Coordinates of C-alpha atoms in Angstrom, one line a residue:
Chain A
M19 CA -7.9 -27.3 32.1
N20 CA -8.3 -31.0 31.5
N21 CA -5.0 -32.8 30.8
D22 CA -6.0 -34.4 27.6
L23 CA -7.3 -31.1 26.2
Q24 CA -4.1 -29.4 27.3
K25 CA -2.0 -32.0 25.5
F26 CA -4.2 -31.8 22.5
I27 CA -3.9 -28.0 22.3
S28 CA -0.2 -28.0 22.8
E29 CA 0.3 -30.6 20.1
K30 CA -2.1 -29.1 17.5
T31 CA -1.6 -25.4 17.9
P32 CA 2.0 -25.3 16.4
I33 CA 0.7 -27.5 13.5
I34 CA -2.1 -25.1 12.8
D35 CA 0.2 -22.1 13.1
A36 CA 2.7 -23.6 10.7
E37 CA 0.0 -24.6 8.2
M38 CA -1.5 -21.1 8.1
K39 CA 1.9 -19.6 7.5
R40 CA 2.6 -22.1 4.7
L41 CA -0.8 -21.4 3.1
I42 CA -0.2 -17.6 3.1
A43 CA 3.5 -17.9 2.1
S44 CA 2.5 -20.0 -1.0
E45 CA 0.4 -17.1 -2.4
N46 CA 2.0 -15.3 -5.3
S47 CA 1.2 -12.0 -3.6
P48 CA 2.9 -8.5 -3.5
S49 CA 5.3 -8.6 -0.6
N50 CA 3.7 -5.8 1.4
L51 CA 0.3 -7.5 1.2
K52 CA 1.7 -10.8 2.2
E53 CA 3.5 -9.3 5.2
S54 CA 0.3 -7.7 6.3
M55 CA -1.6 -11.0 6.1
L56 CA 1.2 -12.9 7.9
Y57 CA 1.3 -10.2 10.6
S58 CA -2.3 -10.9 11.6
V59 CA -2.1 -14.6 11.1
N60 CA 1.0 -14.7 13.3
A61 CA -0.5 -12.5 16.0
G62 CA -1.5 -15.6 17.9
G63 CA -4.9 -16.0 19.6
K64 CA -6.3 -19.2 21.1
R65 CA -7.0 -20.9 17.7
I66 CA -10.3 -22.2 19.1
R67 CA -11.9 -22.5 15.7
P68 CA -9.3 -24.7 14.0
L69 CA -8.9 -26.6 17.3
L70 CA -12.6 -27.4 17.2
V71 CA -12.4 -28.8 13.7
L72 CA -9.5 -31.1 14.8
A73 CA -11.3 -32.0 18.0
V74 CA -14.3 -33.3 16.1
L75 CA -12.0 -35.4 13.9
D76 CA -10.2 -36.7 17.0
D77 CA -13.5 -37.7 18.7
F78 CA -14.5 -39.7 15.6
G79 CA -11.2 -41.5 15.7
K80 CA -9.9 -39.7 12.6
E81 CA -6.4 -38.5 12.5
A82 CA -6.1 -34.8 11.7
S83 CA -5.6 -35.4 8.0
E84 CA -4.1 -32.9 5.5
D85 CA -7.7 -31.9 4.5
G86 CA -8.8 -31.5 8.1
L87 CA -6.0 -29.2 8.8
K88 CA -6.8 -27.1 5.7
V89 CA -10.4 -26.8 6.7
A90 CA -9.3 -25.8 10.2
C91 CA -7.0 -23.1 8.7
A92 CA -9.7 -21.8 6.3
A93 CA -12.0 -21.1 9.3
E94 CA -9.2 -19.3 11.2
L95 CA -8.3 -17.2 8.2
I96 CA -12.0 -16.1 8.0
H97 CA -11.8 -15.2 11.7
T98 CA -8.5 -13.4 11.1
Y99 CA -9.9 -11.3 8.2
S100 CA -12.9 -10.3 10.3
L101 CA -10.7 -9.1 13.2
I102 CA -8.6 -7.0 10.8
H103 CA -11.7 -5.3 9.5
D104 CA -13.4 -5.0 12.9
D105 CA -10.4 -3.2 14.3
L106 CA -10.4 -0.5 11.5
P107 CA -11.0 3.1 12.6
C108 CA -14.4 3.2 10.9
M109 CA -15.4 0.1 12.9
D110 CA -14.3 -0.6 16.5
D111 CA -11.2 1.7 16.1
D112 CA -8.9 -0.6 18.1
D113 CA -5.2 0.2 18.3
F114 CA -4.2 -3.1 20.0
R115 CA -5.2 -6.7 19.7
R116 CA -3.7 -9.5 21.7
G117 CA -1.2 -6.9 23.1
K118 CA 0.1 -6.0 19.7
P119 CA -0.7 -3.0 17.4
T120 CA -3.6 -3.8 15.1
N121 CA -3.0 -4.4 11.4
H122 CA -3.9 -0.9 10.2
K123 CA -1.6 0.7 12.8
V124 CA 1.3 -1.1 11.3
F125 CA 0.4 -1.3 7.6
G126 CA -2.0 1.5 7.1
E127 CA -5.8 1.3 6.6
A128 CA -5.8 0.7 2.9
T129 CA -3.5 -2.3 3.2
A130 CA -5.5 -3.6 6.2
V131 CA -8.7 -3.5 4.2
L132 CA -7.1 -5.4 1.3
A133 CA -5.3 -7.9 3.6
G134 CA -8.7 -8.7 5.1
D135 CA -10.2 -9.0 1.6
A136 CA -7.4 -11.3 0.4
L137 CA -7.6 -13.6 3.5
Q138 CA -11.3 -14.2 2.9
T139 CA -10.5 -15.2 -0.7
I140 CA -7.7 -17.5 0.4
A141 CA -10.0 -19.3 2.8
F142 CA -12.3 -20.2 0.0
G143 CA -9.4 -21.1 -2.3
I144 CA -8.0 -23.5 0.3
L145 CA -11.3 -25.4 0.4
T146 CA -10.9 -26.1 -3.4
S147 CA -7.5 -27.7 -2.7
L148 CA -8.7 -30.7 -0.6
Q149 CA -7.3 -33.8 -2.1
H150 CA -8.8 -36.6 -0.1
T151 CA -12.4 -35.4 0.2
S152 CA -15.2 -36.1 -2.3
H153 CA -16.1 -33.3 -4.7
E154 CA -19.6 -33.3 -3.2
K155 CA -18.3 -32.8 0.3
V156 CA -16.0 -30.0 -0.8
I157 CA -18.9 -28.1 -2.4
R158 CA -20.9 -28.7 0.7
L159 CA -18.1 -27.3 2.9
I160 CA -17.7 -24.2 0.7
A161 CA -21.4 -23.5 0.8
L162 CA -21.4 -23.9 4.6
L163 CA -18.5 -21.5 5.0
A164 CA -20.1 -18.9 2.7
N165 CA -23.3 -19.2 4.7
A166 CA -21.5 -19.0 8.1
S167 CA -19.3 -16.1 7.2
G168 CA -21.4 -13.8 5.0
A169 CA -24.6 -11.6 5.3
N170 CA -26.5 -14.6 6.8
G171 CA -23.8 -15.2 9.4
M172 CA -20.7 -13.5 10.7
V173 CA -20.9 -10.3 8.6
G174 CA -24.6 -10.0 9.3
G175 CA -23.9 -10.4 13.0
Q176 CA -21.4 -7.6 12.9
V177 CA -24.0 -5.3 11.4
L178 CA -26.5 -6.2 14.0
D179 CA -23.8 -5.7 16.7
M180 CA -23.1 -2.2 15.4
E181 CA -26.8 -1.3 15.2
G182 CA -27.2 -2.6 18.8
E183 CA -24.5 -0.3 20.1
S184 CA -26.8 2.7 19.9
T185 CA -29.8 1.0 21.5
S186 CA -30.6 -1.4 24.4
L187 CA -31.1 -4.9 23.2
T188 CA -33.4 -7.6 24.6
L189 CA -31.9 -11.0 25.5
T190 CA -33.4 -12.4 22.3
E191 CA -31.9 -9.7 20.2
L192 CA -28.5 -10.1 21.9
E193 CA -28.6 -13.8 21.2
E194 CA -29.4 -13.1 17.6
V195 CA -26.3 -10.9 17.4
H196 CA -24.0 -13.6 18.8
R197 CA -25.5 -16.5 17.0
N198 CA -24.5 -14.7 13.8
K199 CA -21.4 -12.8 14.8
T200 CA -19.5 -15.6 16.5
G201 CA -21.8 -18.6 16.6
A202 CA -22.1 -19.2 12.9
L203 CA -18.4 -19.6 12.3
L204 CA -17.9 -21.8 15.4
S205 CA -20.8 -24.0 14.1
F206 CA -19.1 -24.2 10.8
C207 CA -16.1 -25.6 12.5
I208 CA -18.0 -28.3 14.3
E209 CA -20.1 -29.2 11.3
A210 CA -17.2 -29.2 8.8
G211 CA -15.2 -31.5 11.1
A212 CA -18.3 -33.8 11.4
I213 CA -18.7 -33.9 7.6
L214 CA -15.0 -34.7 7.1
A215 CA -15.3 -37.4 9.8
G216 CA -18.3 -39.0 8.1
A217 CA -20.8 -38.3 10.9
D218 CA -24.4 -39.6 10.3
E219 CA -27.5 -37.4 10.3
E220 CA -28.3 -37.8 14.0
E221 CA -24.7 -37.0 15.0
L222 CA -24.7 -33.9 12.7
K223 CA -27.9 -32.8 14.4
Q224 CA -26.6 -33.1 17.9
L225 CA -23.2 -31.6 17.0
R226 CA -25.1 -28.6 15.6
E227 CA -26.9 -28.3 18.9
Y228 CA -23.6 -28.6 20.7
A229 CA -22.1 -25.9 18.5
T230 CA -25.0 -23.4 19.0
N231 CA -24.7 -23.9 22.8
I232 CA -21.0 -23.6 23.1
G233 CA -21.1 -20.6 20.7
L234 CA -23.4 -18.7 23.1
A235 CA -21.5 -19.9 26.2
F236 CA -18.3 -18.6 24.6
Q237 CA -19.8 -15.2 24.2
I238 CA -21.3 -15.1 27.7
Q239 CA -17.9 -16.0 29.2
D240 CA -16.4 -13.2 27.0
D241 CA -18.8 -10.7 28.5
I242 CA -18.2 -12.0 32.0
L243 CA -14.5 -11.8 31.6
D244 CA -14.8 -8.2 30.3
V245 CA -16.4 -7.3 33.6
T246 CA -14.3 -9.4 36.0
S247 CA -10.8 -9.2 34.5
T248 CA -8.0 -6.7 34.1
T249 CA -6.7 -5.4 30.8
E250 CA -3.5 -7.2 31.4
Q251 CA -5.2 -10.6 31.9
L252 CA -7.3 -10.2 28.8
G253 CA -4.6 -8.8 26.4
K254 CA -7.3 -6.3 25.3
T255 CA -9.1 -3.4 27.0
A256 CA -11.2 -4.7 30.0
N257 CA -14.5 -3.1 30.9
S258 CA -14.8 -1.9 27.3
D259 CA -18.5 -3.0 27.1
T260 CA -19.4 -1.1 30.3
A261 CA -17.5 2.0 29.0
S262 CA -19.4 1.9 25.7
D263 CA -22.8 1.1 27.3
K264 CA -23.1 -2.0 25.2
S265 CA -25.8 -4.6 25.9
T266 CA -24.1 -7.7 27.3
Y267 CA -25.3 -10.8 29.3
P268 CA -24.1 -9.2 32.6
S269 CA -25.8 -5.9 31.8
L270 CA -29.1 -7.6 30.9
L271 CA -29.1 -10.4 33.5
G272 CA -26.6 -9.3 36.2
L273 CA -23.3 -11.1 36.8
E274 CA -25.0 -14.0 38.6
G275 CA -27.7 -14.3 36.0
A276 CA -25.1 -14.4 33.3
K277 CA -23.2 -17.1 35.1
Q278 CA -26.4 -19.2 35.4
Q279 CA -27.2 -18.7 31.7
L280 CA -23.6 -19.8 30.9
E281 CA -24.1 -23.0 32.9
K282 CA -27.4 -23.7 31.1
Y283 CA -25.7 -23.6 27.7
H284 CA -22.9 -25.6 29.1
Q285 CA -25.2 -28.4 30.2
N286 CA -27.2 -28.3 26.9
A287 CA -23.9 -28.8 25.0
I288 CA -23.0 -31.8 27.2
Q289 CA -26.5 -33.2 26.8
S290 CA -26.1 -33.2 23.0
L291 CA -22.8 -35.0 23.3
T292 CA -24.3 -37.6 25.6
L293 CA -27.1 -38.3 23.1
I294 CA -24.5 -39.4 20.6
K295 CA -22.3 -41.1 23.2
K296 CA -19.5 -38.5 23.1
E297 CA -19.9 -37.5 26.7
N298 CA -16.2 -38.4 27.3
S299 CA -14.6 -36.6 24.4
M300 CA -12.4 -33.8 23.4
L301 CA -15.5 -31.8 22.6
K302 CA -16.7 -32.3 26.2
H303 CA -13.3 -31.0 27.5
F304 CA -13.7 -28.0 25.1
A305 CA -17.1 -27.2 26.5
D306 CA -15.7 -27.3 30.0
Y307 CA -12.8 -25.1 29.0
I308 CA -15.0 -22.5 27.2
V309 CA -17.0 -21.8 30.3
S310 CA -14.1 -21.8 32.8
R311 CA -11.3 -20.0 30.8
N312 CA -10.0 -16.8 32.2
A313 CA -8.7 -15.1 29.0
Chain B
M26 CA -21.2 -0.5 -31.9
N27 CA -21.9 -3.6 -33.9
N28 CA -25.7 -4.3 -34.2
D29 CA -25.5 -7.9 -33.0
L30 CA -23.5 -6.8 -29.9
Q31 CA -25.9 -4.0 -29.3
K32 CA -28.9 -6.4 -29.4
F33 CA -27.0 -8.9 -27.2
I34 CA -26.2 -6.3 -24.6
S35 CA -29.8 -4.9 -24.6
E36 CA -31.2 -8.3 -24.2
K37 CA -28.8 -9.7 -21.5
T38 CA -28.2 -6.6 -19.3
P39 CA -31.7 -6.6 -17.8
I40 CA -31.5 -10.4 -17.2
I41 CA -28.1 -9.9 -15.4
D42 CA -29.5 -7.0 -13.3
A43 CA -32.6 -8.9 -12.3
E44 CA -30.6 -12.0 -11.3
M45 CA -28.1 -10.0 -9.2
K46 CA -31.0 -8.4 -7.4
R47 CA -32.6 -11.8 -6.9
L48 CA -29.4 -13.3 -5.5
I49 CA -28.9 -10.5 -3.0
A50 CA -32.6 -10.3 -2.0
S51 CA -32.6 -14.1 -1.2
E52 CA -30.0 -13.6 1.5
N53 CA -31.2 -13.7 5.0
S54 CA -29.4 -10.5 5.8
P55 CA -30.0 -7.5 8.2
S56 CA -32.0 -5.0 6.2
N57 CA -29.4 -2.2 6.3
L58 CA -26.7 -4.5 5.0
K59 CA -28.9 -5.8 2.2
E60 CA -29.9 -2.2 1.2
S61 CA -26.2 -1.2 1.1
M62 CA -25.4 -4.2 -1.1
L63 CA -28.4 -3.6 -3.4
Y64 CA -27.4 0.1 -3.7
S65 CA -24.1 -0.8 -5.2
V66 CA -25.4 -3.7 -7.2
N67 CA -28.1 -1.4 -8.7
A68 CA -25.7 1.4 -9.4
G69 CA -25.4 0.3 -13.0
G70 CA -22.2 0.0 -14.8
K71 CA -21.6 -1.6 -18.2
R72 CA -21.8 -5.2 -16.8
I73 CA -18.8 -6.1 -19.1
R74 CA -17.7 -9.0 -16.9
P75 CA -21.0 -10.9 -16.8
L76 CA -21.7 -10.0 -20.5
L77 CA -18.3 -11.6 -21.4
V78 CA -19.3 -14.9 -19.6
L79 CA -22.6 -14.9 -21.5
A80 CA -20.8 -14.0 -24.8
V81 CA -18.5 -17.0 -24.6
L82 CA -21.5 -19.3 -24.0
D83 CA -23.3 -17.6 -27.0
D84 CA -20.2 -18.1 -29.2
F85 CA -20.2 -21.8 -28.4
G86 CA -23.8 -22.1 -29.3
K87 CA -24.9 -22.6 -25.7
E88 CA -27.9 -20.7 -24.4
A89 CA -27.2 -18.6 -21.3
S90 CA -28.3 -21.2 -18.9
E91 CA -29.3 -20.7 -15.3
D92 CA -25.7 -21.7 -14.2
G93 CA -24.1 -19.4 -16.8
L94 CA -26.1 -16.5 -15.4
K95 CA -25.1 -17.4 -11.9
V96 CA -21.4 -17.5 -12.8
A97 CA -21.8 -14.2 -14.7
C98 CA -23.3 -12.6 -11.6
A99 CA -20.7 -14.0 -9.2
A100 CA -18.0 -12.2 -11.2
E101 CA -19.9 -8.9 -11.2
L102 CA -20.5 -9.2 -7.4
I103 CA -16.7 -9.5 -6.9
H104 CA -16.2 -6.5 -9.1
T105 CA -18.9 -4.6 -7.2
Y106 CA -17.3 -5.4 -3.8
S107 CA -13.9 -4.2 -5.1
L108 CA -15.4 -0.9 -6.2
I109 CA -17.0 -0.3 -2.8
H110 CA -13.7 -0.9 -1.0
D111 CA -11.7 1.0 -3.6
D112 CA -13.9 4.1 -3.1
L113 CA -13.4 4.1 0.7
P114 CA -11.7 7.2 2.2
C115 CA -8.6 5.2 3.1
M116 CA -8.3 4.0 -0.5
D117 CA -9.2 6.2 -3.4
D118 CA -11.6 8.4 -1.3
D119 CA -14.2 8.8 -4.1
D120 CA -17.5 10.5 -3.3
F121 CA -19.1 9.6 -6.6
R122 CA -19.2 6.6 -8.9
R123 CA -21.3 6.4 -12.1
G124 CA -22.7 9.8 -11.1
K125 CA -24.1 8.6 -7.8
P126 CA -22.8 9.0 -4.3
T127 CA -20.5 6.1 -3.4
N128 CA -21.6 3.4 -0.9
H129 CA -19.9 4.8 2.2
K130 CA -21.3 8.3 1.5
V131 CA -24.8 6.9 1.8
F132 CA -24.4 4.0 4.3
G133 CA -21.3 5.1 6.2
E134 CA -17.8 3.5 6.1
A135 CA -18.4 0.6 8.5
T136 CA -21.4 -0.7 6.5
A137 CA -19.6 -0.1 3.2
V138 CA -16.7 -2.3 4.4
L139 CA -19.1 -5.0 5.5
A140 CA -21.2 -4.8 2.4
G141 CA -18.1 -5.4 0.3
D142 CA -17.1 -8.3 2.6
A143 CA -20.5 -9.9 2.3
L144 CA -20.7 -9.4 -1.5
Q145 CA -17.4 -11.3 -1.8
T146 CA -18.8 -14.2 0.3
I147 CA -22.0 -14.3 -1.7
A148 CA -20.1 -14.6 -4.9
F149 CA -18.4 -17.8 -3.7
G150 CA -21.7 -19.0 -2.2
I151 CA -23.4 -18.6 -5.6
L152 CA -20.9 -20.9 -7.3
T153 CA -21.8 -23.7 -4.9
S154 CA -25.4 -23.5 -6.1
L155 CA -24.9 -24.5 -9.7
Q156 CA -27.4 -27.3 -10.5
H157 CA -26.4 -28.4 -14.0
T158 CA -22.6 -28.3 -13.8
S159 CA -20.5 -31.2 -12.7
H160 CA -19.0 -31.1 -9.2
E161 CA -15.6 -31.2 -10.7
K162 CA -16.2 -28.1 -12.8
V163 CA -17.8 -26.2 -9.9
I164 CA -14.7 -26.7 -7.8
R165 CA -12.5 -25.7 -10.7
L166 CA -14.6 -22.5 -11.2
I167 CA -14.4 -21.6 -7.4
A168 CA -10.6 -22.2 -7.5
L169 CA -10.3 -19.9 -10.6
L170 CA -12.4 -17.2 -9.0
A171 CA -10.3 -17.3 -5.8
N172 CA -7.1 -17.1 -7.8
A173 CA -8.4 -14.2 -10.0
S174 CA -9.8 -12.1 -7.2
G175 CA -7.4 -12.5 -4.3
A176 CA -3.8 -11.8 -3.4
N177 CA -2.6 -13.4 -6.7
G178 CA -5.1 -11.3 -8.8
M179 CA -7.4 -8.4 -8.3
V180 CA -6.5 -7.5 -4.6
G181 CA -2.8 -8.0 -5.3
G182 CA -3.2 -5.7 -8.3
Q183 CA -4.9 -3.1 -6.1
V184 CA -1.9 -3.1 -3.8
L185 CA 0.6 -2.8 -6.7
D186 CA -1.5 0.1 -8.0
M187 CA -1.4 1.9 -4.6
E188 CA 2.4 1.4 -4.4
G189 CA 2.7 2.6 -8.0
E190 CA 1.0 5.9 -7.2
S191 CA 4.0 7.2 -5.3
T192 CA 6.6 6.2 -7.9
S193 CA 7.1 6.2 -11.7
L194 CA 6.4 2.8 -13.2
T195 CA 8.0 1.2 -16.2
L196 CA 5.7 -0.2 -18.9
T197 CA 6.3 -3.7 -17.7
E198 CA 5.3 -2.7 -14.1
L199 CA 2.3 -0.9 -15.3
E200 CA 1.1 -4.0 -17.2
E201 CA 1.7 -6.1 -14.1
V202 CA -0.6 -3.9 -12.2
H203 CA -3.3 -4.1 -14.8
R204 CA -3.0 -7.8 -15.5
N205 CA -3.8 -8.3 -11.8
K206 CA -6.1 -5.5 -10.9
T207 CA -8.5 -5.7 -13.9
G208 CA -7.1 -8.4 -16.2
A209 CA -7.4 -11.4 -13.8
L210 CA -11.2 -11.1 -13.2
L211 CA -11.8 -10.4 -16.9
S212 CA -9.8 -13.6 -17.7
F213 CA -11.9 -15.5 -15.1
C214 CA -15.0 -14.5 -17.0
I215 CA -13.8 -15.8 -20.3
E216 CA -12.3 -19.0 -18.9
A217 CA -15.4 -19.7 -16.7
G218 CA -17.6 -19.2 -19.8
A219 CA -15.4 -21.6 -21.8
I220 CA -15.4 -24.2 -19.0
L221 CA -19.2 -24.1 -18.8
A222 CA -19.4 -24.3 -22.6
G223 CA -17.2 -27.4 -22.7
A224 CA -14.3 -25.8 -24.6
D225 CA -11.3 -28.0 -25.4
E226 CA -7.7 -27.4 -24.3
E227 CA -6.7 -25.5 -27.5
E228 CA -9.8 -23.3 -27.3
L229 CA -9.1 -22.6 -23.6
K230 CA -5.6 -21.6 -24.4
Q231 CA -6.6 -19.2 -27.1
L232 CA -9.4 -17.8 -25.1
R233 CA -7.0 -17.1 -22.2
E234 CA -4.8 -15.2 -24.7
Y235 CA -7.8 -13.3 -26.0
A236 CA -8.7 -12.4 -22.4
T237 CA -5.2 -11.2 -21.5
N238 CA -5.2 -9.0 -24.6
I239 CA -8.7 -7.5 -24.2
G240 CA -7.9 -6.9 -20.5
L241 CA -4.9 -4.8 -21.3
A242 CA -6.8 -3.1 -24.2
F243 CA -9.6 -2.3 -21.8
Q244 CA -7.2 -0.5 -19.4
I245 CA -5.4 1.4 -22.1
Q246 CA -8.7 2.7 -23.5
D247 CA -9.6 3.7 -19.9
D248 CA -6.4 5.7 -19.6
I249 CA -7.0 7.3 -23.1
L250 CA -10.5 8.2 -22.1
D251 CA -9.3 9.8 -18.9
V252 CA -7.2 12.2 -21.0
T253 CA -9.6 12.8 -23.9
S254 CA -13.0 12.9 -22.2
T255 CA -15.0 15.3 -20.0
T256 CA -16.2 14.3 -16.5
E257 CA -19.8 14.4 -17.9
Q258 CA -19.0 11.9 -20.6
L259 CA -17.2 9.5 -18.2
G260 CA -19.6 9.7 -15.3
K261 CA -16.5 10.0 -13.1
T262 CA -13.8 12.6 -12.7
A263 CA -11.8 13.1 -16.0
N264 CA -8.1 13.9 -16.0
S265 CA -7.9 12.3 -12.5
D266 CA -4.7 10.4 -13.5
T267 CA -2.9 13.5 -14.7
A268 CA -4.0 15.3 -11.6
S269 CA -2.5 12.6 -9.4
D270 CA 0.7 12.1 -11.5
K271 CA -0.2 8.5 -11.9
S272 CA 1.7 6.3 -14.4
T273 CA -0.6 5.5 -17.3
Y274 CA -0.2 4.3 -20.9
P275 CA -0.5 7.9 -22.3
S276 CA 2.0 9.2 -19.7
L277 CA 4.5 6.5 -20.5
L278 CA 3.9 6.2 -24.3
G279 CA 2.3 9.5 -25.3
L280 CA -1.3 9.6 -26.5
E281 CA -0.4 8.3 -30.0
G282 CA 1.9 5.5 -28.6
A283 CA -1.0 4.4 -26.3
K284 CA -3.3 4.2 -29.2
Q285 CA -0.8 2.1 -31.1
Q286 CA -0.4 -0.2 -28.1
L287 CA -4.2 -0.5 -27.9
E288 CA -4.4 -1.5 -31.5
K289 CA -1.7 -4.1 -31.0
Y290 CA -3.6 -5.8 -28.2
H291 CA -6.8 -5.6 -30.2
Q292 CA -5.2 -7.4 -33.1
N293 CA -3.6 -10.0 -30.8
A294 CA -7.1 -10.7 -29.3
I295 CA -8.6 -11.2 -32.8
Q296 CA -5.7 -13.4 -33.8
S297 CA -6.5 -15.7 -30.9
L298 CA -10.1 -15.9 -32.0
T299 CA -9.1 -16.6 -35.6
L300 CA -7.0 -19.6 -34.5
I301 CA -10.1 -21.3 -33.0
K302 CA -12.4 -20.1 -35.8
K303 CA -14.2 -17.6 -33.7
E304 CA -13.3 -14.6 -35.8
N305 CA -17.0 -13.8 -36.4
S306 CA -18.3 -14.0 -33.0
M307 CA -19.7 -12.0 -30.1
L308 CA -16.2 -12.0 -28.5
K309 CA -14.9 -10.4 -31.7
H310 CA -17.5 -7.7 -31.5
F311 CA -16.6 -7.2 -27.8
A312 CA -13.0 -6.7 -28.6
D313 CA -13.9 -4.1 -31.2
Y314 CA -16.2 -2.4 -28.7
I315 CA -13.6 -2.3 -25.9
V316 CA -11.1 -0.4 -28.0
S317 CA -13.7 2.0 -29.5
R318 CA -16.0 2.8 -26.5
N319 CA -16.2 6.4 -25.4
A320 CA -17.3 5.8 -21.8

């Protein structure tokens, strides 16, 4: 990993972690519900979504302000709620995530459903608390988050993904799943950061392109790692896609084809950055990291 | 039921129903998810929450504007999502609601979880689309909805309710459950209507009092009906509380005691209206209806 990115991640991750805990702890919530939310919030993860928000701010020469940090955390709380619900017995039925028992294994299914529900609510609530952002931008951010995380975005993608499990998808259909399931929220992070940073229309356009491409690249690398890694390396069950006969980039394109596709999206992302003179930036380092990460 | 209220409800209910369908239909959602959301949105119900928003507007001499209708529907979509999740096998495990199979019985548990998730998102998204309300008020409404529906409100109340099932509650604890589980969202409806109508601080204060009191009255009447009605009259299983040994107003106070408590809250609600010269109003008719309804 690039040194600047490594430094950035080591500096920002504890700040993100602390802010998420603070935001949950400040809720006037029944203690069992709060514990359940904190359990999943504290379960770690790479924090790619909030780090992307802060990376955009960094690349535009803006310090990660109080508001930037809140937006970053709102995105991660949406991601966290989706993981809790995805892991439920009626969904993916996963007992472990990041090497720890999943939320419903610890708190029971009912509390896990409600913890997910409440984390979603908190994410929207946080966006109403921005103090140094214009009202107009706040509403724009909330609208973008709703669009990225609901039926048009993440949740819709989850439904398409479930439907795809019982059938063989084309490459176009597979991309549609991922554009929604993971791409939409990643794009929110980039666009939200750009709005907070005061990016102009051309910059927003190119950053959206960048986001779409790293979103797809992220998923291809996930699929590749599922085939090429061990369970220990991943912190989750390896070869789960092959075991479940799921359509993936390697299953549709072969491992070499998937790697080529990955590199194509990687280059597209860098091209978008070059067009707005951000070819030497934290976002560039992020794009490199996403295609080369091994967990 | 009072004639004016009857007329108001017959006029407004179809408008609310049509707007909710329009709002869901306009989502760019996978068809199965959309069907699942529409199924629960179309499953009927008394529409008390959206009607309360519109009643406040009516009492302040404001026509139910486009924005008022959207806010009304956002509240009902939050209520609808909570019913879908409450009915899940891991929660109340209900097969029927309003005489129809529950969402997960028709669409499966996974889709029901996701339909609930997406309905919550849509509710917040709708509030960002108000066209004739100041940005400041829009953000205030979104913050209020987040507070009323999340860990501090409805979802928190659901957790307290679950925890209360295995233990005997005091009257204070029972009221805490209901203030959160049903009261918070009802209060949102009244306060949101008042904000849209441009109510002043004293009016807001008294309307909050009114909302708290009719919220508790609503729940006591629910408990009373559970004891005194048949399953056919209710459209859901009667005597379910007694069967599950749940703490209710009749179980804590006896049937007569519960009826006295109901009348106390009813009078408190009317007193608040009188203080702001709304003693002859649609809200007054609503308070009368809530304590005398038989389903």
